[in-house]
Short mmCIF file of C-alpha atoms in Angstrom, two decimals:
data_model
loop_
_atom_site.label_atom_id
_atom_site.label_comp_id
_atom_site.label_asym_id
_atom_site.label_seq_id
_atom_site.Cartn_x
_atom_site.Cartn_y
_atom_site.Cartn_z
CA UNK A 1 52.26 -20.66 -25.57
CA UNK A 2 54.23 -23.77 -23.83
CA UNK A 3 57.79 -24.82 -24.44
CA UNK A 4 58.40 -28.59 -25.36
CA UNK A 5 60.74 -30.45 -25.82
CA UNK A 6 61.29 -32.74 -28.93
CA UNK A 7 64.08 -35.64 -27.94
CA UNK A 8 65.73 -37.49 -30.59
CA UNK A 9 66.09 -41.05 -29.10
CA UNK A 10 69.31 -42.57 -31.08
CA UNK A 11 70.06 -46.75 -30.90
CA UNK A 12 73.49 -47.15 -28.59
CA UNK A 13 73.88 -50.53 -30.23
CA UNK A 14 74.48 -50.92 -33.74
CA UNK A 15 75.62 -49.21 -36.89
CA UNK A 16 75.57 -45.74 -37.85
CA UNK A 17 73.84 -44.74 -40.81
CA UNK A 18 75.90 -45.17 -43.98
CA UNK A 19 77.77 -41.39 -44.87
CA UNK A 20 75.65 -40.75 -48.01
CA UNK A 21 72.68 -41.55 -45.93
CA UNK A 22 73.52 -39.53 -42.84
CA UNK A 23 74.19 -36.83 -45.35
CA UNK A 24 70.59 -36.79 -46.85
CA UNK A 25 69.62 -36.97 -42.90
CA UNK A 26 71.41 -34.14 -42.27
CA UNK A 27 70.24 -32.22 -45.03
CA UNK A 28 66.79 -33.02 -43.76
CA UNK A 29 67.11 -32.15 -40.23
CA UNK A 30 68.69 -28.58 -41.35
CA UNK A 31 65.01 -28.19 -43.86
CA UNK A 32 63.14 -29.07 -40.51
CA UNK A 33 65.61 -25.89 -38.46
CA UNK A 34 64.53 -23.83 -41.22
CA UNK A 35 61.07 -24.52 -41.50
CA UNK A 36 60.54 -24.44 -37.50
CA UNK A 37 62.26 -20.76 -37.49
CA UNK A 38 60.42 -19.60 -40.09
CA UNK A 39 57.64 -20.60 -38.56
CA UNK A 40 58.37 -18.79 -35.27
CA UNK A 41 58.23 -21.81 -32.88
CA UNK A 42 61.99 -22.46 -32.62
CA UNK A 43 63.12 -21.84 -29.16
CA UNK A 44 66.88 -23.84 -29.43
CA UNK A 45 68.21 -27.17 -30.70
CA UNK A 46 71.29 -29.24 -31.02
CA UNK A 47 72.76 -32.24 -31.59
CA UNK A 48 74.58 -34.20 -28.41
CA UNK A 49 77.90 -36.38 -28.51
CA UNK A 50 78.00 -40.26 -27.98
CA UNK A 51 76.99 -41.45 -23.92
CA UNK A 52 80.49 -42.04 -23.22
CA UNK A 53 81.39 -38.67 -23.49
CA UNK A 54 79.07 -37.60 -20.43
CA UNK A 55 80.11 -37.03 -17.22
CA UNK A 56 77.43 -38.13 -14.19
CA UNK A 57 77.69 -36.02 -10.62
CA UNK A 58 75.60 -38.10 -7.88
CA UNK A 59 75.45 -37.00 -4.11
CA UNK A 60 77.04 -39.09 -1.73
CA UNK A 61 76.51 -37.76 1.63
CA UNK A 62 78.10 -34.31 1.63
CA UNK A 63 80.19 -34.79 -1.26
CA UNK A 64 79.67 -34.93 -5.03
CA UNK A 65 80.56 -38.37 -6.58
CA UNK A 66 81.68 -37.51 -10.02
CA UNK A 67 81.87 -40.52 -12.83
CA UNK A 68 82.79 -40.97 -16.40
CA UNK A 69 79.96 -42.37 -18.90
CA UNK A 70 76.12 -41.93 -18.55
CA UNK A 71 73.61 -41.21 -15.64
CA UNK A 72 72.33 -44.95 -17.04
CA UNK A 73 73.29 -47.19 -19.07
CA UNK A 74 70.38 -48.37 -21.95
CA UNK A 75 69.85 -49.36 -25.35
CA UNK A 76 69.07 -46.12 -26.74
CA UNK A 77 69.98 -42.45 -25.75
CA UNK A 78 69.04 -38.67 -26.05
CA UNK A 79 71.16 -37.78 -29.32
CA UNK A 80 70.11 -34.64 -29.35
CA UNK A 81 67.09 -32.19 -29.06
CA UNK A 82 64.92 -29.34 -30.34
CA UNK A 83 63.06 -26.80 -27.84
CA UNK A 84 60.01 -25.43 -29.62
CA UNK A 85 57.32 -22.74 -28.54
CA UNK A 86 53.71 -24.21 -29.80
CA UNK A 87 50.25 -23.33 -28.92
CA UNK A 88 49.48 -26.96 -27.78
CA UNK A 89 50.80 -30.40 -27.65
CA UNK A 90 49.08 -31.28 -30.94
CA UNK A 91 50.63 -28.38 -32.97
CA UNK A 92 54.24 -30.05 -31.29
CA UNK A 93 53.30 -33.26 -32.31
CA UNK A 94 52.85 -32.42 -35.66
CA UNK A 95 56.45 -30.67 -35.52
CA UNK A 96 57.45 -34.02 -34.06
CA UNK A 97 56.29 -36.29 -37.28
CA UNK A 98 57.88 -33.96 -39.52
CA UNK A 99 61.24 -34.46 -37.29
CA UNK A 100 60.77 -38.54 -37.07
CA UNK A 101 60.40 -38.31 -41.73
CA UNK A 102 63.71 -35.86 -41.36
CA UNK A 103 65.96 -37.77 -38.59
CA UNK A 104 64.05 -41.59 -39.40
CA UNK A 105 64.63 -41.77 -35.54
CA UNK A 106 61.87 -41.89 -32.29
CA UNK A 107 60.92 -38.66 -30.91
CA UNK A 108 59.78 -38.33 -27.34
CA UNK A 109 57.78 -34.92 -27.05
CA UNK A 110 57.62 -33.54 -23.25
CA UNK A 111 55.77 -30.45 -22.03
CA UNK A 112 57.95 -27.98 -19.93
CA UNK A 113 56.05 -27.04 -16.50
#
């Protein structure tokens, strides 16, 4: 079985979702954890803080540059992530439709090598 990763691409512009809204979001997000252990497929998964709380190391030369904010700056971000263990990229796909209807965000899905 391959690993692959589901990202949850968030807007970095804009509002967030109202609270009783990002409350039914949430509550569907922790139905799609359940389901996806249940299922045996869950590998990990969690949710990331805002861009601005990253910190970016680049080399320079022989030394490490280290810089407050994002690797790059866009206008969307990772905002978090599940890891799942499926027997093929269409079995993760369908995983990854049932985590767009829960989150009402893009998902990128990505083999692991």
């Amino acid at each position: 079985m391959k690993q692959y990763l589901l990202s949850v691409v968030e807007p970095s512009t804009g509002e967030p979702p109202a609270a009783e809204e990002m409350e039914r979001i949430m509550a569907r997000v922790a139905e799609l954890e359940r389901a996806v252990k249940e299922a045996g497929v869950w590998v990990f998964n969690g949710g990331l803080h805002q861009p601005g709380t990253a910190t970016t190391l680049r080399p320079k030369g022989d030394d490490v540059l280290i810089t407050d904010g994002p690797y790059a700056e866009g206008k969307e971000h990772l905002g978090g992530f599940l890891i799942l263990r499926c027997e093929d990229l269409d079995e993760a796909l369908e995983w990854a439709r049932r985590a767009v209807a829960a989150t009402t965000l893009p998902i990128e899905v990505r083999p692991f090598r």
